[in-house]
């Protein structure tokens, strides 16, 4: 039976060229995380559903991929029981696929609390799975790159996250703007307009201002039951102009009656002072409409946008004061951000910012022109590999044209012809496939010759 | 509701120390794969069950993790239908978790055949999932490291796999023995003893000789219906002594009447000649009892054992002539091997072969002694990071003892005290936590001082 092969919708294969580009991003991100003392962990793809359920809201629960119990999953199910589909699912599935890296991280910290030293700084780069409706740029399996510190309330952590964002995007050559807000300011705002219980409604509405404009936000606030007076308190906050310092001064005045709001302003002021002293190059902007996954952030909120490419945020995060409480370890404050690898890939691709030199291709392909010639090629290739160079020998003795084409398609820069003449000369004829230049090179000079080429490439 | 957190049985968390050690193995393996022109791909964790089912035998089908369809998985199930549990599972699950890397690779090759250039050389390092009964050293989620070439029948590929094995284990400093056999020799053997249809029974029996001994193998052959004459033909093959050349000479004689057997002997002879000329350092042994996953191998069979540590094979593979036929692309011959990362980890751990220098820890922790001191530390740390050094600042202004302990637990070699004196001196007091040595170092000399230490470490 012949099957036409395919993969599940919303999933992807990564070929060699895509892998090199993806790893270019991951390697830069990892290096920066390590530069600040963060260390890598991995958690299992499968978590108990009890760990995952209820952590992502009702909608999130629906998007979890559930894994059928192994063995006879249905043996204990009473099908006459009139169960809901959801109840049935929970009877036959105990495990689910990781939905994000934050909840598994919280689970990890609680489970291993006695082995860890706090503050615990970790990064994690692994795929997550969501049963979202697949669409352009949205996948059912995708990588997240998270960096978090837990067990410290110091705003130095917030500064260092900003410094990491700066360093990552500077290395990637992407111009960005960093937006910062503080959940306590939003709480204060809800308080002083007399609607502390409408915090979520207010922030959901003002978060949309970039998309729908001020008037529509005001309409939405009215729909949610805010009266004209409340809206007139919020409106000037949304249209605040001036430097970050100006904004801080104005919002401090406005929020003076609110204790939590004042605390938020203080935190923002300390952080912006740290940022100013640390000489951060990208624009950092206090954006009082920024909310993001408000449900668990309790302090700083971050978002990073690419300046020269139209796409959503490419990095974001914030502080959460009680992430591990749900697993039995209360009062552990943490702060972290997540880099969106797929969107960063799209930005680099769209702006043509991926470097040209494909480091994983071999530097030279040796020809295969018969048994004796092959033996010689094996021996020369061995020298190169022991010197740390990547090379290939064409495995079959076919037409040279076919061998050339192979090198070309794999972007191998050099083709080494090894025939009878070269063997008797103890040399190879090295042809650069880009320029067509060709010269006879003594075997003993081959490593240094190719190394010189590679060093030249990496300087480009 | 407080939950006591745990992870599904058979799965693991990897903490920072384990990650460094695992990546030490992966990095060496990847570098060697690239040295020979292999390039990395990744396939989705989720495959259609139609891709996976029937590829791993009946037992394998049972060990597949099936993923419940998203949305209302049970809406179309008629529970009065008296379905078997297995039939029900297939009604509510269309996807499954990857069981190995070979079948997804075959699917990848067929699906992308028009984009690939053949021979296609790929490596793949990803987790796989099996619903095996968890036990010591056996996990339900574990990494495989596969390297395969498809689209070439040249025995150069077999040689290069042996060379890669040599290079990987030489870099890891593990002494190994490489065992080689050829499926065609086993087929020839079954032919000349008059039981070609009993090939699987014969090889299953002789594969056990190391464990159960010659007499028990003979008993099992008799149980499987081989008569005394057939057994007397097989017995001398199992007890063949002498050099690989001697063994090849004897088996060539014995298998002369069998066409396929003679072909197998020829292949083995060519490969051993290539191996001899390539000056492979580890012992390479023709082992005529070696069978391994015989079901799809059609030519060379490989297995690698650690010499100084008691554990099963740490690497194995072989040639398969029609791996992609099931997906509609016939006659693509491929050969590959798989490195067992978990077992290699155990060998390195057991023989204490992991290198000491933990490259991912920061080289220095700066003290936190107040706002002014912190500002200075931030500025010095920025210099270090821009010079490529990994460092940390203790985030909170607490007792120095606590800050020292943090550095110690994270194996950070240096602690930098930055107090008022150091600020006015434009310096830091650098204390080596191992020796207790402490000296005042000018800020401008700090990078070179630490870099010298790191360079010295990496030479150890």
PDB file of C-alpha atoms in Angstrom, chain A residues 1-9 11-17 19-20 22-23 30-31 34-48 50-51 53 55 62 64-75 79 84-86 88-89 92-93 95 97-98 107-108 110-112 116-121 126-127 129 131 140-141 143 149 151-157 159-160 163 166-167 273-274 277-281 325-329 358-362 368 374-375 378 381-382 384-396 402 406 409-410, chain B residues 1-9 11-17 19-20 22-23 30-31 34-48 50-51 53 55 62 64-75 79 84-86 88-89 92-93 95 97-98 107-108 110-112 116-121 126-127 129 131 140-141 143 149 151-157 159-160 163 166-167 273-274 277-281 325-329 358-362 368 374-375 378 382 384-396 402 406 409-410:
ATOM      1  CA  UNK A   1       0.000   0.000   0.000  1.00  0.00           C
ATOM      2  CA  UNK A   2       1.522   3.283  -1.089  1.00  0.00           C
ATOM      3  CA  UNK A   3       0.688   6.328   1.005  1.00  0.00           C
ATOM      4  CA  UNK A   4       1.099   9.877  -0.146  1.00  0.00           C
ATOM      5  CA  UNK A   5       3.095  11.302   2.722  1.00  0.00           C
ATOM      6  CA  UNK A   6       2.074  14.462   4.548  1.00  0.00           C
ATOM      7  CA  UNK A   7       2.391  16.016   7.987  1.00  0.00           C
ATOM      8  CA  UNK A   8      -0.360  17.222  10.329  1.00  0.00           C
ATOM      9  CA  UNK A   9      -1.684  20.682   9.516  1.00  0.00           C
ATOM     10  CA  UNK A  11       3.301  21.522  11.709  1.00  0.00           C
ATOM     11  CA  UNK A  12       6.500  22.007   9.699  1.00  0.00           C
ATOM     12  CA  UNK A  13       9.577  20.230   8.429  1.00  0.00           C
ATOM     13  CA  UNK A  14      12.817  22.179   8.756  1.00  0.00           C
ATOM     14  CA  UNK A  15      15.275  21.504   5.933  1.00  0.00           C
ATOM     15  CA  UNK A  16      19.025  22.118   6.217  1.00  0.00           C
ATOM     16  CA  UNK A  17      18.890  25.757   5.040  1.00  0.00           C
ATOM     17  CA  UNK A  19      17.897  24.838  10.305  1.00  0.00           C
ATOM     18  CA  UNK A  20      21.043  26.921   9.818  1.00  0.00           C
ATOM     19  CA  UNK A  22      16.996  29.055  12.943  1.00  0.00           C
ATOM     20  CA  UNK A  23      20.142  28.029  14.820  1.00  0.00           C
ATOM     21  CA  UNK A  30      21.647  31.531  24.027  1.00  0.00           C
ATOM     22  CA  UNK A  31      24.959  33.367  24.070  1.00  0.00           C
ATOM     23  CA  UNK A  34      24.636  33.002  29.206  1.00  0.00           C
ATOM     24  CA  UNK A  35      26.372  36.389  29.132  1.00  0.00           C
ATOM     25  CA  UNK A  36      24.060  37.337  32.023  1.00  0.00           C
ATOM     26  CA  UNK A  37      24.500  34.109  33.995  1.00  0.00           C
ATOM     27  CA  UNK A  38      21.303  32.356  32.910  1.00  0.00           C
ATOM     28  CA  UNK A  39      21.586  28.573  32.497  1.00  0.00           C
ATOM     29  CA  UNK A  40      19.591  26.198  30.344  1.00  0.00           C
ATOM     30  CA  UNK A  41      17.044  23.618  31.478  1.00  0.00           C
ATOM     31  CA  UNK A  42      14.672  21.302  29.603  1.00  0.00           C
ATOM     32  CA  UNK A  43      11.391  19.876  30.791  1.00  0.00           C
ATOM     33  CA  UNK A  44       9.480  16.904  29.299  1.00  0.00           C
ATOM     34  CA  UNK A  45       7.213  17.460  26.299  1.00  0.00           C
ATOM     35  CA  UNK A  46       4.546  15.507  28.140  1.00  0.00           C
ATOM     36  CA  UNK A  47       3.190  16.949  31.376  1.00  0.00           C
ATOM     37  CA  UNK A  48       0.402  15.588  33.522  1.00  0.00           C
ATOM     38  CA  UNK A  50      -3.368  18.181  36.113  1.00  0.00           C
ATOM     39  CA  UNK A  51      -0.281  20.397  35.791  1.00  0.00           C
ATOM     40  CA  UNK A  53      -5.349  22.391  33.040  1.00  0.00           C
ATOM     41  CA  UNK A  55      -3.509  27.568  33.882  1.00  0.00           C
ATOM     42  CA  UNK A  62      -9.383  23.665  24.788  1.00  0.00           C
ATOM     43  CA  UNK A  64      -4.164  21.623  24.888  1.00  0.00           C
ATOM     44  CA  UNK A  65      -3.144  18.531  22.935  1.00  0.00           C
ATOM     45  CA  UNK A  66      -4.177  15.555  25.073  1.00  0.00           C
ATOM     46  CA  UNK A  67      -2.356  12.234  24.803  1.00  0.00           C
ATOM     47  CA  UNK A  68      -4.289   8.973  24.974  1.00  0.00           C
ATOM     48  CA  UNK A  69      -3.311   6.750  27.907  1.00  0.00           C
ATOM     49  CA  UNK A  70      -1.162   3.852  26.776  1.00  0.00           C
ATOM     50  CA  UNK A  71      -2.429   0.287  27.058  1.00  0.00           C
ATOM     51  CA  UNK A  72      -6.197  -0.162  26.854  1.00  0.00           C
ATOM     52  CA  UNK A  73      -7.285   3.442  27.323  1.00  0.00           C
ATOM     53  CA  UNK A  74     -10.998   2.704  27.014  1.00  0.00           C
ATOM     54  CA  UNK A  75     -11.307  -0.355  29.264  1.00  0.00           C
ATOM     55  CA  UNK A  79     -20.039   4.583  27.534  1.00  0.00           C
ATOM     56  CA  UNK A  84     -19.576  15.132  27.888  1.00  0.00           C
ATOM     57  CA  UNK A  85     -16.877  14.899  25.273  1.00  0.00           C
ATOM     58  CA  UNK A  86     -14.567  16.776  27.605  1.00  0.00           C
ATOM     59  CA  UNK A  88     -14.599  11.463  28.243  1.00  0.00           C
ATOM     60  CA  UNK A  89     -11.311  13.004  27.111  1.00  0.00           C
ATOM     61  CA  UNK A  92      -8.838   8.412  28.616  1.00  0.00           C
ATOM     62  CA  UNK A  93      -6.055  11.026  28.717  1.00  0.00           C
ATOM     63  CA  UNK A  95      -1.072  13.562  29.863  1.00  0.00           C
ATOM     64  CA  UNK A  97       1.740  18.296  25.422  1.00  0.00           C
ATOM     65  CA  UNK A  98       3.508  21.352  26.861  1.00  0.00           C
ATOM     66  CA  UNK A 107       6.349  23.188  38.116  1.00  0.00           C
ATOM     67  CA  UNK A 108      10.109  22.549  37.766  1.00  0.00           C
ATOM     68  CA  UNK A 110       8.553  23.777  42.933  1.00  0.00           C
ATOM     69  CA  UNK A 111       9.462  20.154  42.270  1.00  0.00           C
ATOM     70  CA  UNK A 112      13.218  20.777  42.498  1.00  0.00           C
ATOM     71  CA  UNK A 116      18.096  24.856  43.267  1.00  0.00           C
ATOM     72  CA  UNK A 117      19.869  27.949  44.498  1.00  0.00           C
ATOM     73  CA  UNK A 118      17.766  31.113  44.477  1.00  0.00           C
ATOM     74  CA  UNK A 119      17.550  33.527  42.808  1.00  0.00           C
ATOM     75  CA  UNK A 120      17.284  30.878  40.095  1.00  0.00           C
ATOM     76  CA  UNK A 121      18.098  32.139  36.599  1.00  0.00           C
ATOM     77  CA  UNK A 126      11.887  24.075  23.390  1.00  0.00           C
ATOM     78  CA  UNK A 127       8.839  23.520  21.206  1.00  0.00           C
ATOM     79  CA  UNK A 129       2.074  22.731  21.080  1.00  0.00           C
ATOM     80  CA  UNK A 131      -4.362  23.137  18.894  1.00  0.00           C
ATOM     81  CA  UNK A 140       0.539  24.118  16.129  1.00  0.00           C
ATOM     82  CA  UNK A 141       4.135  23.290  17.043  1.00  0.00           C
ATOM     83  CA  UNK A 143       9.658  27.016  19.566  1.00  0.00           C
ATOM     84  CA  UNK A 149      14.684  34.682  37.097  1.00  0.00           C
ATOM     85  CA  UNK A 151      13.309  34.454  43.775  1.00  0.00           C
ATOM     86  CA  UNK A 152      14.374  38.096  43.516  1.00  0.00           C
ATOM     87  CA  UNK A 153      12.336  41.300  43.604  1.00  0.00           C
ATOM     88  CA  UNK A 154      15.288  43.491  42.584  1.00  0.00           C
ATOM     89  CA  UNK A 155      14.627  45.764  39.618  1.00  0.00           C
ATOM     90  CA  UNK A 156      18.176  44.962  38.469  1.00  0.00           C
ATOM     91  CA  UNK A 157      16.566  41.889  36.921  1.00  0.00           C
ATOM     92  CA  UNK A 159      17.224  46.175  33.729  1.00  0.00           C
ATOM     93  CA  UNK A 160      19.168  43.078  32.718  1.00  0.00           C
ATOM     94  CA  UNK A 163      20.051  44.800  28.358  1.00  0.00           C
ATOM     95  CA  UNK A 166      19.384  45.250  23.439  1.00  0.00           C
ATOM     96  CA  UNK A 167      22.247  42.795  22.979  1.00  0.00           C
ATOM     97  CA  UNK A 273      16.880  55.555  35.973  1.00  0.00           C
ATOM     98  CA  UNK A 274      18.731  52.245  35.737  1.00  0.00           C
ATOM     99  CA  UNK A 277      22.531  55.007  33.489  1.00  0.00           C
ATOM    100  CA  UNK A 278      23.154  51.769  31.580  1.00  0.00           C
ATOM    101  CA  UNK A 279      23.195  53.704  28.315  1.00  0.00           C
ATOM    102  CA  UNK A 280      20.687  51.467  26.489  1.00  0.00           C
ATOM    103  CA  UNK A 281      20.880  52.218  22.747  1.00  0.00           C
ATOM    104  CA  UNK A 325       1.791  29.442  44.339  1.00  0.00           C
ATOM    105  CA  UNK A 326      -0.494  27.154  42.375  1.00  0.00           C
ATOM    106  CA  UNK A 327       2.056  24.356  42.895  1.00  0.00           C
ATOM    107  CA  UNK A 328       2.446  25.010  46.607  1.00  0.00           C
ATOM    108  CA  UNK A 329       5.378  27.459  46.786  1.00  0.00           C
ATOM    109  CA  UNK A 358      26.421  28.953   5.481  1.00  0.00           C
ATOM    110  CA  UNK A 359      28.757  27.566   8.093  1.00  0.00           C
ATOM    111  CA  UNK A 360      27.379  24.063   8.008  1.00  0.00           C
ATOM    112  CA  UNK A 361      28.124  23.258   4.363  1.00  0.00           C
ATOM    113  CA  UNK A 362      31.342  21.459   3.585  1.00  0.00           C
ATOM    114  CA  UNK A 368      35.185  10.401  -7.341  1.00  0.00           C
ATOM    115  CA  UNK A 374      38.912   7.453  -4.285  1.00  0.00           C
ATOM    116  CA  UNK A 375      41.549   5.950  -2.033  1.00  0.00           C
ATOM    117  CA  UNK A 378      39.834   9.467   1.358  1.00  0.00           C
ATOM    118  CA  UNK A 381      39.855  14.242   3.223  1.00  0.00           C
ATOM    119  CA  UNK A 382      41.097  12.631   6.431  1.00  0.00           C
ATOM    120  CA  UNK A 384      41.207  18.063   6.303  1.00  0.00           C
ATOM    121  CA  UNK A 385      38.761  16.611   8.818  1.00  0.00           C
ATOM    122  CA  UNK A 386      41.457  16.100  11.413  1.00  0.00           C
ATOM    123  CA  UNK A 387      42.327  19.783  10.936  1.00  0.00           C
ATOM    124  CA  UNK A 388      38.692  20.637  11.706  1.00  0.00           C
ATOM    125  CA  UNK A 389      37.512  21.311   8.152  1.00  0.00           C
ATOM    126  CA  UNK A 390      34.194  20.029   6.818  1.00  0.00           C
ATOM    127  CA  UNK A 391      34.485  18.210   3.488  1.00  0.00           C
ATOM    128  CA  UNK A 392      32.806  15.571   1.365  1.00  0.00           C
ATOM    129  CA  UNK A 393      33.801  12.980  -1.172  1.00  0.00           C
ATOM    130  CA  UNK A 394      31.255  12.302  -3.910  1.00  0.00           C
ATOM    131  CA  UNK A 395      30.284   8.718  -3.113  1.00  0.00           C
ATOM    132  CA  UNK A 396      29.773   7.352  -6.619  1.00  0.00           C
ATOM    133  CA  UNK A 402      26.775  15.375 -11.918  1.00  0.00           C
ATOM    134  CA  UNK A 406      25.896  18.225  -6.372  1.00  0.00           C
ATOM    135  CA  UNK A 409      23.248  22.597  -5.083  1.00  0.00           C
ATOM    136  CA  UNK A 410      24.754  22.147  -1.617  1.00  0.00           C
TER     137      UNK A 410
ATOM    138  CA  UNK B   1      -6.097  24.162  45.282  1.00  0.00           C
ATOM    139  CA  UNK B   2      -2.481  23.214  45.845  1.00  0.00           C
ATOM    140  CA  UNK B   3      -1.128  20.393  43.692  1.00  0.00           C
ATOM    141  CA  UNK B   4       1.990  18.429  44.481  1.00  0.00           C
ATOM    142  CA  UNK B   5       3.838  18.730  41.202  1.00  0.00           C
ATOM    143  CA  UNK B   6       5.219  15.722  39.352  1.00  0.00           C
ATOM    144  CA  UNK B   7       5.973  14.638  35.793  1.00  0.00           C
ATOM    145  CA  UNK B   8       4.686  11.600  33.886  1.00  0.00           C
ATOM    146  CA  UNK B   9       6.557   8.394  34.633  1.00  0.00           C
ATOM    147  CA  UNK B  11      10.013  11.373  31.550  1.00  0.00           C
ATOM    148  CA  UNK B  12      12.781  13.593  32.940  1.00  0.00           C
ATOM    149  CA  UNK B  13      13.655  17.166  33.777  1.00  0.00           C
ATOM    150  CA  UNK B  14      17.135  18.258  32.742  1.00  0.00           C
ATOM    151  CA  UNK B  15      18.708  20.766  35.120  1.00  0.00           C
ATOM    152  CA  UNK B  16      21.545  23.125  34.145  1.00  0.00           C
ATOM    153  CA  UNK B  17      24.378  20.705  35.061  1.00  0.00           C
ATOM    154  CA  UNK B  19      22.129  20.154  30.112  1.00  0.00           C
ATOM    155  CA  UNK B  20      25.797  21.144  29.893  1.00  0.00           C
ATOM    156  CA  UNK B  22      24.219  16.467  27.355  1.00  0.00           C
ATOM    157  CA  UNK B  23      25.162  19.340  25.058  1.00  0.00           C
ATOM    158  CA  UNK B  30      27.108  17.420  15.472  1.00  0.00           C
ATOM    159  CA  UNK B  31      30.604  18.669  14.700  1.00  0.00           C
ATOM    160  CA  UNK B  34      29.223  18.275   9.743  1.00  0.00           C
ATOM    161  CA  UNK B  35      32.865  17.327   9.241  1.00  0.00           C
ATOM    162  CA  UNK B  36      31.570  14.762   6.738  1.00  0.00           C
ATOM    163  CA  UNK B  37      29.103  17.069   4.991  1.00  0.00           C
ATOM    164  CA  UNK B  38      25.928  15.935   6.737  1.00  0.00           C
ATOM    165  CA  UNK B  39      23.379  18.676   7.400  1.00  0.00           C
ATOM    166  CA  UNK B  40      20.709  18.940  10.058  1.00  0.00           C
ATOM    167  CA  UNK B  41      16.952  18.664   9.601  1.00  0.00           C
ATOM    168  CA  UNK B  42      14.049  18.574  12.035  1.00  0.00           C
ATOM    169  CA  UNK B  43      10.646  16.978  11.544  1.00  0.00           C
ATOM    170  CA  UNK B  44       7.474  17.639  13.582  1.00  0.00           C
ATOM    171  CA  UNK B  45       6.957  15.820  16.871  1.00  0.00           C
ATOM    172  CA  UNK B  46       3.463  14.992  15.683  1.00  0.00           C
ATOM    173  CA  UNK B  47       3.095  12.765  12.624  1.00  0.00           C
ATOM    174  CA  UNK B  48      -0.086  11.416  11.102  1.00  0.00           C
ATOM    175  CA  UNK B  50      -1.050   6.690   9.012  1.00  0.00           C
ATOM    176  CA  UNK B  51       2.654   7.546   8.631  1.00  0.00           C
ATOM    177  CA  UNK B  53       1.350   2.661  12.041  1.00  0.00           C
ATOM    178  CA  UNK B  55       6.241   0.545  10.489  1.00  0.00           C
ATOM    179  CA  UNK B  62       1.125  -0.549  20.746  1.00  0.00           C
ATOM    180  CA  UNK B  64       2.959   4.693  19.900  1.00  0.00           C
ATOM    181  CA  UNK B  65       1.659   7.651  21.895  1.00  0.00           C
ATOM    182  CA  UNK B  66      -1.598   8.700  20.218  1.00  0.00           C
ATOM    183  CA  UNK B  67      -2.847  12.276  20.417  1.00  0.00           C
ATOM    184  CA  UNK B  68      -6.538  12.990  20.840  1.00  0.00           C
ATOM    185  CA  UNK B  69      -8.081  14.956  17.976  1.00  0.00           C
ATOM    186  CA  UNK B  70      -8.653  18.566  18.938  1.00  0.00           C
ATOM    187  CA  UNK B  71     -12.149  19.969  19.148  1.00  0.00           C
ATOM    188  CA  UNK B  72     -14.876  17.494  20.050  1.00  0.00           C
ATOM    189  CA  UNK B  73     -12.991  14.240  19.493  1.00  0.00           C
ATOM    190  CA  UNK B  74     -15.881  11.990  20.489  1.00  0.00           C
ATOM    191  CA  UNK B  75     -18.742  13.623  18.583  1.00  0.00           C
ATOM    192  CA  UNK B  79     -20.404   3.989  21.353  1.00  0.00           C
ATOM    193  CA  UNK B  84     -12.319  -2.719  20.118  1.00  0.00           C
ATOM    194  CA  UNK B  85     -10.292  -0.334  22.240  1.00  0.00           C
ATOM    195  CA  UNK B  86      -7.796  -0.052  19.407  1.00  0.00           C
ATOM    196  CA  UNK B  88     -11.896   3.409  19.194  1.00  0.00           C
ATOM    197  CA  UNK B  89      -8.433   4.926  19.632  1.00  0.00           C
ATOM    198  CA  UNK B  92     -10.524   9.683  18.103  1.00  0.00           C
ATOM    199  CA  UNK B  93      -6.800  10.010  17.299  1.00  0.00           C
ATOM    200  CA  UNK B  95      -1.903  11.962  15.125  1.00  0.00           C
ATOM    201  CA  UNK B  97       4.194  11.248  18.627  1.00  0.00           C
ATOM    202  CA  UNK B  98       7.353  10.417  16.668  1.00  0.00           C
ATOM    203  CA  UNK B 107       8.566  10.464   4.960  1.00  0.00           C
ATOM    204  CA  UNK B 108      10.572  13.714   4.702  1.00  0.00           C
ATOM    205  CA  UNK B 110       9.573  11.338  -0.200  1.00  0.00           C
ATOM    206  CA  UNK B 111       7.581  14.476   0.589  1.00  0.00           C
ATOM    207  CA  UNK B 112      10.432  16.834  -0.342  1.00  0.00           C
ATOM    208  CA  UNK B 116      16.452  17.711  -2.270  1.00  0.00           C
ATOM    209  CA  UNK B 117      19.699  16.891  -4.035  1.00  0.00           C
ATOM    210  CA  UNK B 118      20.682  13.249  -3.909  1.00  0.00           C
ATOM    211  CA  UNK B 119      22.646  11.611  -2.421  1.00  0.00           C
ATOM    212  CA  UNK B 120      20.988  13.374   0.506  1.00  0.00           C
ATOM    213  CA  UNK B 121      23.042  13.410   3.687  1.00  0.00           C
ATOM    214  CA  UNK B 126      15.389  15.125  18.382  1.00  0.00           C
ATOM    215  CA  UNK B 127      13.403  13.417  21.110  1.00  0.00           C
ATOM    216  CA  UNK B 129       8.476   8.895  22.476  1.00  0.00           C
ATOM    217  CA  UNK B 131       4.990   4.007  25.714  1.00  0.00           C
ATOM    218  CA  UNK B 140       9.381   7.245  27.495  1.00  0.00           C
ATOM    219  CA  UNK B 141      10.920  10.384  26.037  1.00  0.00           C
ATOM    220  CA  UNK B 143      16.813  11.830  22.302  1.00  0.00           C
ATOM    221  CA  UNK B 149      22.670   9.145   3.597  1.00  0.00           C
ATOM    222  CA  UNK B 151      20.425   7.757  -2.709  1.00  0.00           C
ATOM    223  CA  UNK B 152      23.870   6.174  -2.946  1.00  0.00           C
ATOM    224  CA  UNK B 153      24.930   2.524  -2.932  1.00  0.00           C
ATOM    225  CA  UNK B 154      28.622   3.350  -2.618  1.00  0.00           C
ATOM    226  CA  UNK B 155      30.420   1.573   0.228  1.00  0.00           C
ATOM    227  CA  UNK B 156      32.323   4.823   0.792  1.00  0.00           C
ATOM    228  CA  UNK B 157      29.264   5.791   2.839  1.00  0.00           C
ATOM    229  CA  UNK B 159      33.445   3.675   5.511  1.00  0.00           C
ATOM    230  CA  UNK B 160      32.567   7.252   6.421  1.00  0.00           C
ATOM    231  CA  UNK B 163      35.186   7.092  10.409  1.00  0.00           C
ATOM    232  CA  UNK B 166      35.961   6.678  15.321  1.00  0.00           C
ATOM    233  CA  UNK B 167      36.050  10.480  15.486  1.00  0.00           C
ATOM    234  CA  UNK B 273      39.801  -2.975   2.629  1.00  0.00           C
ATOM    235  CA  UNK B 274      38.574   0.627   2.798  1.00  0.00           C
ATOM    236  CA  UNK B 277      43.470   1.791   4.124  1.00  0.00           C
ATOM    237  CA  UNK B 278      41.812   4.539   6.144  1.00  0.00           C
ATOM    238  CA  UNK B 279      43.826   3.551   9.202  1.00  0.00           C
ATOM    239  CA  UNK B 280      40.886   3.300  11.598  1.00  0.00           C
ATOM    240  CA  UNK B 281      42.243   3.239  15.157  1.00  0.00           C
ATOM    241  CA  UNK B 325       9.196   2.465  -0.850  1.00  0.00           C
ATOM    242  CA  UNK B 326       6.349   2.420   1.665  1.00  0.00           C
ATOM    243  CA  UNK B 327       5.826   6.127   0.933  1.00  0.00           C
ATOM    244  CA  UNK B 328       5.922   5.695  -2.832  1.00  0.00           C
ATOM    245  CA  UNK B 329       9.586   6.251  -3.715  1.00  0.00           C
ATOM    246  CA  UNK B 358      31.524  24.151  33.057  1.00  0.00           C
ATOM    247  CA  UNK B 359      31.574  26.624  30.205  1.00  0.00           C
ATOM    248  CA  UNK B 360      28.074  27.936  30.783  1.00  0.00           C
ATOM    249  CA  UNK B 361      28.595  29.321  34.282  1.00  0.00           C
ATOM    250  CA  UNK B 362      29.466  32.977  34.623  1.00  0.00           C
ATOM    251  CA  UNK B 368      25.603  44.076  45.554  1.00  0.00           C
ATOM    252  CA  UNK B 374      25.282  48.552  42.116  1.00  0.00           C
ATOM    253  CA  UNK B 375      25.462  51.343  39.547  1.00  0.00           C
ATOM    254  CA  UNK B 378      26.394  47.445  36.251  1.00  0.00           C
ATOM    255  CA  UNK B 382      28.670  45.871  30.808  1.00  0.00           C
ATOM    256  CA  UNK B 384      32.805  42.366  30.491  1.00  0.00           C
ATOM    257  CA  UNK B 385      29.720  41.307  28.577  1.00  0.00           C
ATOM    258  CA  UNK B 386      30.628  43.440  25.592  1.00  0.00           C
ATOM    259  CA  UNK B 387      34.009  41.694  25.614  1.00  0.00           C
ATOM    260  CA  UNK B 388      32.165  38.350  25.440  1.00  0.00           C
ATOM    261  CA  UNK B 389      32.526  37.313  29.088  1.00  0.00           C
ATOM    262  CA  UNK B 390      29.667  35.803  31.087  1.00  0.00           C
ATOM    263  CA  UNK B 391      29.081  37.491  34.436  1.00  0.00           C
ATOM    264  CA  UNK B 392      26.410  38.173  37.014  1.00  0.00           C
ATOM    265  CA  UNK B 393      25.564  40.832  39.542  1.00  0.00           C
ATOM    266  CA  UNK B 394      23.897  39.603  42.711  1.00  0.00           C
ATOM    267  CA  UNK B 395      20.448  41.205  42.370  1.00  0.00           C
ATOM    268  CA  UNK B 396      19.725  42.010  46.011  1.00  0.00           C
ATOM    269  CA  UNK B 402      24.713  34.883  51.135  1.00  0.00           C
ATOM    270  CA  UNK B 406      25.282  31.883  45.616  1.00  0.00           C
ATOM    271  CA  UNK B 409      26.616  26.904  44.464  1.00  0.00           C
ATOM    272  CA  UNK B 410      26.652  28.050  40.826  1.00  0.00           C
TER     273      UNK B 410
END
